[in-house]
PDB file of C-alpha atoms in Angstrom:
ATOM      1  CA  UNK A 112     -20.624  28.380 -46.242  1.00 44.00           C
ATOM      2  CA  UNK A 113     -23.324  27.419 -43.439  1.00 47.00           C
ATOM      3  CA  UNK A 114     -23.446  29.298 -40.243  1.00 47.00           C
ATOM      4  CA  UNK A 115     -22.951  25.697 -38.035  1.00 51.00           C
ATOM      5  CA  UNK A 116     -19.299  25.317 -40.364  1.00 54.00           C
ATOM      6  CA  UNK A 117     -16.685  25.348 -38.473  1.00 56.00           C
ATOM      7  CA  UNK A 118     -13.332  27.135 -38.850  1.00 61.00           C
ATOM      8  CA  UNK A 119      -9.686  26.031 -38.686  1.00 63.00           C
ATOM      9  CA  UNK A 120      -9.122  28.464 -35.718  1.00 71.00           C
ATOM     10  CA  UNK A 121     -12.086  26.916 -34.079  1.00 79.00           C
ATOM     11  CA  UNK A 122     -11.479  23.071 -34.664  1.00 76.00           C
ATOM     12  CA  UNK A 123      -8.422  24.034 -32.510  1.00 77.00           C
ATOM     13  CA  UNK A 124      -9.960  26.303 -29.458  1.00 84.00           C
ATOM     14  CA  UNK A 125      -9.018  24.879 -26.168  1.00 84.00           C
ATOM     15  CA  UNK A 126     -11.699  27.205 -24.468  1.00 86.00           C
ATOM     16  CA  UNK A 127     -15.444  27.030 -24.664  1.00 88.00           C
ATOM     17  CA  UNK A 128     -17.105  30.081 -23.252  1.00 87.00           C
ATOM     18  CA  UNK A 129     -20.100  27.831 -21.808  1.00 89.00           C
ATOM     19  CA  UNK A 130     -18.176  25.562 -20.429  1.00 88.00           C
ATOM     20  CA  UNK A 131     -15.932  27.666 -17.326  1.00 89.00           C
ATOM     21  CA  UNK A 132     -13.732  24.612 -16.698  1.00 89.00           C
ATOM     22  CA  UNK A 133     -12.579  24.690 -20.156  1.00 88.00           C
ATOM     23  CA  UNK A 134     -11.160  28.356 -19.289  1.00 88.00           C
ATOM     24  CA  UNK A 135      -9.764  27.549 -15.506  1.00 90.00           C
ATOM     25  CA  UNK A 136      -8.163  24.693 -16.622  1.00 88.00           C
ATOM     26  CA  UNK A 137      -5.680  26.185 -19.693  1.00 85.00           C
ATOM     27  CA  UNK A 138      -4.211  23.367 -21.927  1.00 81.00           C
ATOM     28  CA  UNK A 139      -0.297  24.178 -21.278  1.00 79.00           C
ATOM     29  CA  UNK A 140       1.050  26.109 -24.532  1.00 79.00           C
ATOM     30  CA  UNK A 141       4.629  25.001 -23.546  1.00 81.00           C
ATOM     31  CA  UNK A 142       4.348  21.182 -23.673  1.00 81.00           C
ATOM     32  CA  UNK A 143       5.751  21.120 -27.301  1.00 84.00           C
ATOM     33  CA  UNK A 144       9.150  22.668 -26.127  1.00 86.00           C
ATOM     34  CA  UNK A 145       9.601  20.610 -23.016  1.00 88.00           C
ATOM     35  CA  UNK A 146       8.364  17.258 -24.378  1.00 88.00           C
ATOM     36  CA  UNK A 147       9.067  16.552 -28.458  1.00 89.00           C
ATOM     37  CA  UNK A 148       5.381  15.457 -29.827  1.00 88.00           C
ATOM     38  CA  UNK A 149       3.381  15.242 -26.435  1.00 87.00           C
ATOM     39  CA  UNK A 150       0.803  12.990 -27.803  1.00 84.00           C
ATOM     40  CA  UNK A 151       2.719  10.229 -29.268  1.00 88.00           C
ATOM     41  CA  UNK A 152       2.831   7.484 -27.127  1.00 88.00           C
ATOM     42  CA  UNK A 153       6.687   6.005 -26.289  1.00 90.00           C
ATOM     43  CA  UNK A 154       7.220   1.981 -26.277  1.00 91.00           C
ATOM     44  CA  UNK A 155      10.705   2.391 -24.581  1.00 93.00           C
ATOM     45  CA  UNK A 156      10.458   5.035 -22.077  1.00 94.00           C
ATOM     46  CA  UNK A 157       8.233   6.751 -19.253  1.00 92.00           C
ATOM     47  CA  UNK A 158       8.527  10.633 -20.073  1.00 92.00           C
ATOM     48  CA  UNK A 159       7.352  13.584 -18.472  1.00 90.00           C
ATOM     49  CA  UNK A 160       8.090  17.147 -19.087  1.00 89.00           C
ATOM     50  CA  UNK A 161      10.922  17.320 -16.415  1.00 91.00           C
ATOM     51  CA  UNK A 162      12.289  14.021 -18.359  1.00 92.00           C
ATOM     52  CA  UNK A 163      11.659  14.001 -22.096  1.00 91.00           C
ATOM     53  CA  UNK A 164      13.984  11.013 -22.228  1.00 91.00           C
ATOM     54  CA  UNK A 165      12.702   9.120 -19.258  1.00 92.00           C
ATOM     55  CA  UNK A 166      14.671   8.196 -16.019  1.00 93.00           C
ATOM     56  CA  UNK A 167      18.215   9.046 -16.978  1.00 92.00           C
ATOM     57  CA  UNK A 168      20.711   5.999 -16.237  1.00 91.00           C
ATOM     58  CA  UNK A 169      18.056   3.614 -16.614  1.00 91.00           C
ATOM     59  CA  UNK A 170      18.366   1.172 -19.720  1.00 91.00           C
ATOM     60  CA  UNK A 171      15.399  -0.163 -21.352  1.00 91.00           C
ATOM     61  CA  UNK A 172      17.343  -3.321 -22.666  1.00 92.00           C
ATOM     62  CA  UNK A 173      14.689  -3.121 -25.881  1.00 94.00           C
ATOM     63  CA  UNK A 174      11.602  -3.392 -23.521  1.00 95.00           C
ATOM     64  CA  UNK A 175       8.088  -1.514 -22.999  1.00 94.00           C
ATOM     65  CA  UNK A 176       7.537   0.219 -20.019  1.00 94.00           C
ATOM     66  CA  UNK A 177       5.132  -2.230 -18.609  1.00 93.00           C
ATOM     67  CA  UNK A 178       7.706  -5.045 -19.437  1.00 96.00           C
ATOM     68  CA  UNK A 179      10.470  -3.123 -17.788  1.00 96.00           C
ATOM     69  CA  UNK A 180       8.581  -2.262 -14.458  1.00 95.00           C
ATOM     70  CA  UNK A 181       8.252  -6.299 -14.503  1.00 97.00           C
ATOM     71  CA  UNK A 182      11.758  -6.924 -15.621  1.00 97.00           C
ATOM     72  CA  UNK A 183      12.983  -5.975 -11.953  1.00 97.00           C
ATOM     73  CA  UNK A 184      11.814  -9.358 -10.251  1.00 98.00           C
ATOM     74  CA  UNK A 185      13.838 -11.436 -12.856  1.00 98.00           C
ATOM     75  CA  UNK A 186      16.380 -12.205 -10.686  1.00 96.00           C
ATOM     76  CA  UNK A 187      18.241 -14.656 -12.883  1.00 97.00           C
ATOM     77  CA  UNK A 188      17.052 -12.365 -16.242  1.00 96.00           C
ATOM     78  CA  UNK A 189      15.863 -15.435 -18.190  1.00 98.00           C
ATOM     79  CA  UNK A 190      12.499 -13.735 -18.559  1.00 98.00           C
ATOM     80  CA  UNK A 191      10.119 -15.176 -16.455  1.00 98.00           C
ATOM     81  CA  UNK A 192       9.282 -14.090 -13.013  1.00 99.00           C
ATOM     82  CA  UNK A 193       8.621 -17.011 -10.632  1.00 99.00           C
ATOM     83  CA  UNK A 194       7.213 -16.416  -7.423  1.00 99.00           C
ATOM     84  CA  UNK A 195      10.268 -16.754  -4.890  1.00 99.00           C
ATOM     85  CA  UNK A 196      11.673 -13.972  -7.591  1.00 99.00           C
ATOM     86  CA  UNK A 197       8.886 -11.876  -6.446  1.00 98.00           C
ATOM     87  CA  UNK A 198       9.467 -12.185  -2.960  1.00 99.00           C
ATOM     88  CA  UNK A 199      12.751 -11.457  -3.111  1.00 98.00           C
ATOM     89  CA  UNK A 200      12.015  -8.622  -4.647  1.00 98.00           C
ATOM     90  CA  UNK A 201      10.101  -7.176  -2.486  1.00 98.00           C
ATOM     91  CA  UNK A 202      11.804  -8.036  -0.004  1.00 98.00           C
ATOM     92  CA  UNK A 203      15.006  -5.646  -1.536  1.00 97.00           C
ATOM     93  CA  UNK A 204      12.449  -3.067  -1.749  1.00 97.00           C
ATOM     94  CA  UNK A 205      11.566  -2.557   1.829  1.00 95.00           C
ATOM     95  CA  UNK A 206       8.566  -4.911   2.127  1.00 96.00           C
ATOM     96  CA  UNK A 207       8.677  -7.102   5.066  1.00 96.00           C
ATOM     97  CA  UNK A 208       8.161 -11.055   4.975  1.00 98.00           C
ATOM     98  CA  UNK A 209       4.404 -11.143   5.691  1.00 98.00           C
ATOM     99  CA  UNK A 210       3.515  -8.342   2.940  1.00 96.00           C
ATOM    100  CA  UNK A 211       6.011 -10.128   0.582  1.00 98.00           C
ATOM    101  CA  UNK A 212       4.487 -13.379   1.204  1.00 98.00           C
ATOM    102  CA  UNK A 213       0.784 -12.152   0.492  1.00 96.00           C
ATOM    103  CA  UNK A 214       1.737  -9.855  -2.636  1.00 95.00           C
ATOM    104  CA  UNK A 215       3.119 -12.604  -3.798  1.00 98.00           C
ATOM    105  CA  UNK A 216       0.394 -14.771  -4.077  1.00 97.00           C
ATOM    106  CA  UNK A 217      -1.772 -11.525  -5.570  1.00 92.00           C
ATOM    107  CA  UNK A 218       1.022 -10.983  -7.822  1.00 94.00           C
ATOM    108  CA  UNK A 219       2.068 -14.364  -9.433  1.00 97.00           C
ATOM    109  CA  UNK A 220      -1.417 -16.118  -9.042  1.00 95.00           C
ATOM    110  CA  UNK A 221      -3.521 -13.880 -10.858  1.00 92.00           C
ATOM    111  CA  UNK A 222      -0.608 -12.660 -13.976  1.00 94.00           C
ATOM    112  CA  UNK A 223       1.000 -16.301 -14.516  1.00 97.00           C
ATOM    113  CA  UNK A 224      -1.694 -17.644 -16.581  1.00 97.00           C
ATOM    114  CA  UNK A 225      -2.604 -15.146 -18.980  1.00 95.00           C
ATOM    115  CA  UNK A 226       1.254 -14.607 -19.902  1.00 97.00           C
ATOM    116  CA  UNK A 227       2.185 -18.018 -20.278  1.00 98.00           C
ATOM    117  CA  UNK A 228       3.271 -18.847 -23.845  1.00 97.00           C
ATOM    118  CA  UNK A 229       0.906 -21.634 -24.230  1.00 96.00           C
ATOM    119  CA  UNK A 230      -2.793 -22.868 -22.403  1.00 96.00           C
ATOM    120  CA  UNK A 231      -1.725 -25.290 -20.043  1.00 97.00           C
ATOM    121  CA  UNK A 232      -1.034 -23.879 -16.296  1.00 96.00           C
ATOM    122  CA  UNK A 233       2.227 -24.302 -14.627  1.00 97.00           C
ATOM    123  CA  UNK A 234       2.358 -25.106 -11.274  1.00 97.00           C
ATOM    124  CA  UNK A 235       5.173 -23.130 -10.410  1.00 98.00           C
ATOM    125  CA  UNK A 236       2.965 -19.701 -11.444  1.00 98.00           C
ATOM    126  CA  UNK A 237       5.937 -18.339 -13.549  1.00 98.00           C
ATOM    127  CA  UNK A 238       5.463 -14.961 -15.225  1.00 98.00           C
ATOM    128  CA  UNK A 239       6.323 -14.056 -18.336  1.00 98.00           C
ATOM    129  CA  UNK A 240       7.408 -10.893 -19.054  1.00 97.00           C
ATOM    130  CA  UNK A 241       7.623 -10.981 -22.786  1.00 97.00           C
ATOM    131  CA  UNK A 242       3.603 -11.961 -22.591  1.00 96.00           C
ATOM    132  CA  UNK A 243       3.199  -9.528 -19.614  1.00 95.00           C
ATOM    133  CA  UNK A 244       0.743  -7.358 -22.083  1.00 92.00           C
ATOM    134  CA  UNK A 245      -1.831 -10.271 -22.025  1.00 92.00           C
ATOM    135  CA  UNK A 246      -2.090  -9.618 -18.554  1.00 89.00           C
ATOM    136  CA  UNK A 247      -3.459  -5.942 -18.288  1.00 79.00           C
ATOM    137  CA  UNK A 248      -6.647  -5.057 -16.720  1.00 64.00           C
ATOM    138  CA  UNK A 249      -9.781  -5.222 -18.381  1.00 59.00           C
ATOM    139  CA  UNK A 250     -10.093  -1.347 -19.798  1.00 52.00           C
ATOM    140  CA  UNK A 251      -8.725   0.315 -22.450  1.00 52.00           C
ATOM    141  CA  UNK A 252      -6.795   2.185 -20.426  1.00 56.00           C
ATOM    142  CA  UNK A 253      -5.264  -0.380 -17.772  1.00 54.00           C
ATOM    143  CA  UNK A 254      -7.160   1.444 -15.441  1.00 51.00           C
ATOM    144  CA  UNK A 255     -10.121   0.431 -14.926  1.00 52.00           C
ATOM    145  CA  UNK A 256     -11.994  -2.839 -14.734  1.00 57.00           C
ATOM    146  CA  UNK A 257     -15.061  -3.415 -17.010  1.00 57.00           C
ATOM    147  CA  UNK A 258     -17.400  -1.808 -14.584  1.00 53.00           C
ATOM    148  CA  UNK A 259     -15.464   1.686 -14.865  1.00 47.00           C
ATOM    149  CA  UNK A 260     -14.251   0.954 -10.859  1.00 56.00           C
ATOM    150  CA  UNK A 261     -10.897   1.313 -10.003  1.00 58.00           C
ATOM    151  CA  UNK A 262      -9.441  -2.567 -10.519  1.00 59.00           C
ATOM    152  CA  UNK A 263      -6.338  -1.270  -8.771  1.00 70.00           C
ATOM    153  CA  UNK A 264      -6.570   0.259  -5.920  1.00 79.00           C
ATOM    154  CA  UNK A 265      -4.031  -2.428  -4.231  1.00 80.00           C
ATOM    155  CA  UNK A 266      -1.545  -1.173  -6.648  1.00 84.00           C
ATOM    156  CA  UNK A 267      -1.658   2.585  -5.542  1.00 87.00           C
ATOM    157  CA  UNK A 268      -1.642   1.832  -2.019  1.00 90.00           C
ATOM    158  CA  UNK A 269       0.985  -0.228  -2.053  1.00 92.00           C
ATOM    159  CA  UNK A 270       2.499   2.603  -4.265  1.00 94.00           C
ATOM    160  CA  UNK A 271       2.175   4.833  -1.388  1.00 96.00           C
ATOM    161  CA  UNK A 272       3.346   2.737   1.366  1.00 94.00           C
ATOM    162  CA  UNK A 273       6.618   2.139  -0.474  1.00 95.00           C
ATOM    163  CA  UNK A 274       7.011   5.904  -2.273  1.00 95.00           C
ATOM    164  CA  UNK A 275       5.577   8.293  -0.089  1.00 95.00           C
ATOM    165  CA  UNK A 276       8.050  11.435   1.597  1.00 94.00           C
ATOM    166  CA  UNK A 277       7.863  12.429   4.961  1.00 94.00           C
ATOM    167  CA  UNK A 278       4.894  14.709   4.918  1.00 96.00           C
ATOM    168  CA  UNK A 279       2.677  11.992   3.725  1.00 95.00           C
ATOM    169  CA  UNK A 280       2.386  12.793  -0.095  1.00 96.00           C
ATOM    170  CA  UNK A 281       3.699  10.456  -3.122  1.00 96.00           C
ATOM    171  CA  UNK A 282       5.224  12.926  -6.044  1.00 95.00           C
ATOM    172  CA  UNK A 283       4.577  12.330  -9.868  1.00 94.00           C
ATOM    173  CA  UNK A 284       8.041  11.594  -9.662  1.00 95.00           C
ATOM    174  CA  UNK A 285       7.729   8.615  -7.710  1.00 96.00           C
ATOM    175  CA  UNK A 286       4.942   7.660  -9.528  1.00 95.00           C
ATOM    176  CA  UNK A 287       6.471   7.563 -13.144  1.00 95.00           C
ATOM    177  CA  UNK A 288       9.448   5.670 -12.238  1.00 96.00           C
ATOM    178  CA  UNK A 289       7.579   3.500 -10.922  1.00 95.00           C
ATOM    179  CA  UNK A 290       6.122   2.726 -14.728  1.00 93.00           C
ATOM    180  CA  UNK A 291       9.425   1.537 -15.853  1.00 94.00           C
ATOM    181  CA  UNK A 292      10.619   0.072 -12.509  1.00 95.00           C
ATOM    182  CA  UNK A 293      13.149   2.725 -11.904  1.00 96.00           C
ATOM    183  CA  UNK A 294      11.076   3.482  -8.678  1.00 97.00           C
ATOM    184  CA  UNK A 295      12.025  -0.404  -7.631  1.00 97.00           C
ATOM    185  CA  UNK A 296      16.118  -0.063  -8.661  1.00 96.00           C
ATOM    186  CA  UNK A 297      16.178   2.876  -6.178  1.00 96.00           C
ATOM    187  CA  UNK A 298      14.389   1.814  -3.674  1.00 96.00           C
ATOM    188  CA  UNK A 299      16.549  -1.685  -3.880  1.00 96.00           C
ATOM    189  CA  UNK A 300      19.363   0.232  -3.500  1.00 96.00           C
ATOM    190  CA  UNK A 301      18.730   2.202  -0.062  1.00 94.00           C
ATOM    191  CA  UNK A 302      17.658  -0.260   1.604  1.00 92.00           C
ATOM    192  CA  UNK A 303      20.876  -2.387   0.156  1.00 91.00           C
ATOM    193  CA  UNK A 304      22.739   0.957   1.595  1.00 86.00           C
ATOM    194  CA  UNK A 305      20.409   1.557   4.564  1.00 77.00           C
ATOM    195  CA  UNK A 306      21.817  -2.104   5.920  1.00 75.00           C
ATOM    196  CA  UNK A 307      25.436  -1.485   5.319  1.00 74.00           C
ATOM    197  CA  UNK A 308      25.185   1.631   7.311  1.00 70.00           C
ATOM    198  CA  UNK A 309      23.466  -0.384  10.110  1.00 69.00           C
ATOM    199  CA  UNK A 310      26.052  -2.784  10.094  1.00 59.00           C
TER     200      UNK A 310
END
């Protein structure tokens, strides 16, 4: 056997002794009990160790995530979003008319093409949530443009504006339902509540 072989035990060392970080930051041990097979990616849900099942009470109705965190804006749930869908939408979730109207535009101009079923534009900027996949960001991840900045830095502000507690701070919580558009259903719903109780 060489001396630069390396062993089973090795091939699965979490901890270099060269590299400190490797040792302050410990790979949890427990993620296997919490969350069945951590590394498999799920089509239908938005887990986290606190929720291995996702958000509970929230059906999926056979979409992905990303197509569910869409799905909200379909008022009429014919599976297209058209713009005055995605106002009123954001209008339910606490945005006022100004915001709505300019998020709007950002929203449906940009995503209508690339999710339309075929290559000729509509004028009515409809978006398609079945194609809504065709519209991710340029990365591998989602994340990230092509240049490795931040493409969505929009996204997480607005994420804050509309999720953030009263000290200021926006909890993972917050931030994986809003993946699967759970985050949008609640929020809908207390401001539907917050203007009953105002009369």
């Amino acid at each position: 056997m060489a001396a630069s072989a390396v062993t089973e035990n090795e091939a699965l060392a979490t901890q270099a002794p060269y590299a400190p970080v490797t040792i302050e930051r410990r790979v949890r041990s427990n993620l296997e009990t919490k969350l069945p097979k951590p590394y498999m990616p799920r089509a239908l849900v938005a887990p986290d160790t606190d929720h291995p099942t996702g958000t509970v009470g929230h059906q999926h109705r056979d979409m992905s995530v990303l197509q569910q965190h869409v799905a909200f804006f379909d008022q009429d749930y014919n599976g297209i979003v058209y713009p005055w869908e995605t106002f009123a939408g954001l209008r339910a979730i606490g945005f006022n008319l100004i915001a709505s109207v300019v998020m709007t535009v950002l929203i449906n101009g940009p995503l209508s093409y690339p999710t339309l079923p075929g290559w000729i534009p509509s004028p009515f900027f409809p978006i398609h949530i079945y194609n809504i996949h065709k519209a991710k960001h340029g990365s591998d991840s989602g994340t990230y443009d092509t240049e490795g900045r931040i493409a969505n830095k929009l996204e997480w502000g607005l994420l804050y504006v509309l999720a953030r507690d009263e000290e200021g701070m926006l909890s993972k919580e917050a931030v994986r339902r809003c993946f699967d558009g759970s985050l949008f259903e609640y929020c809908a719903r207390m401001n539907t509540v917050g203007r009953a109780k105002m009369g």
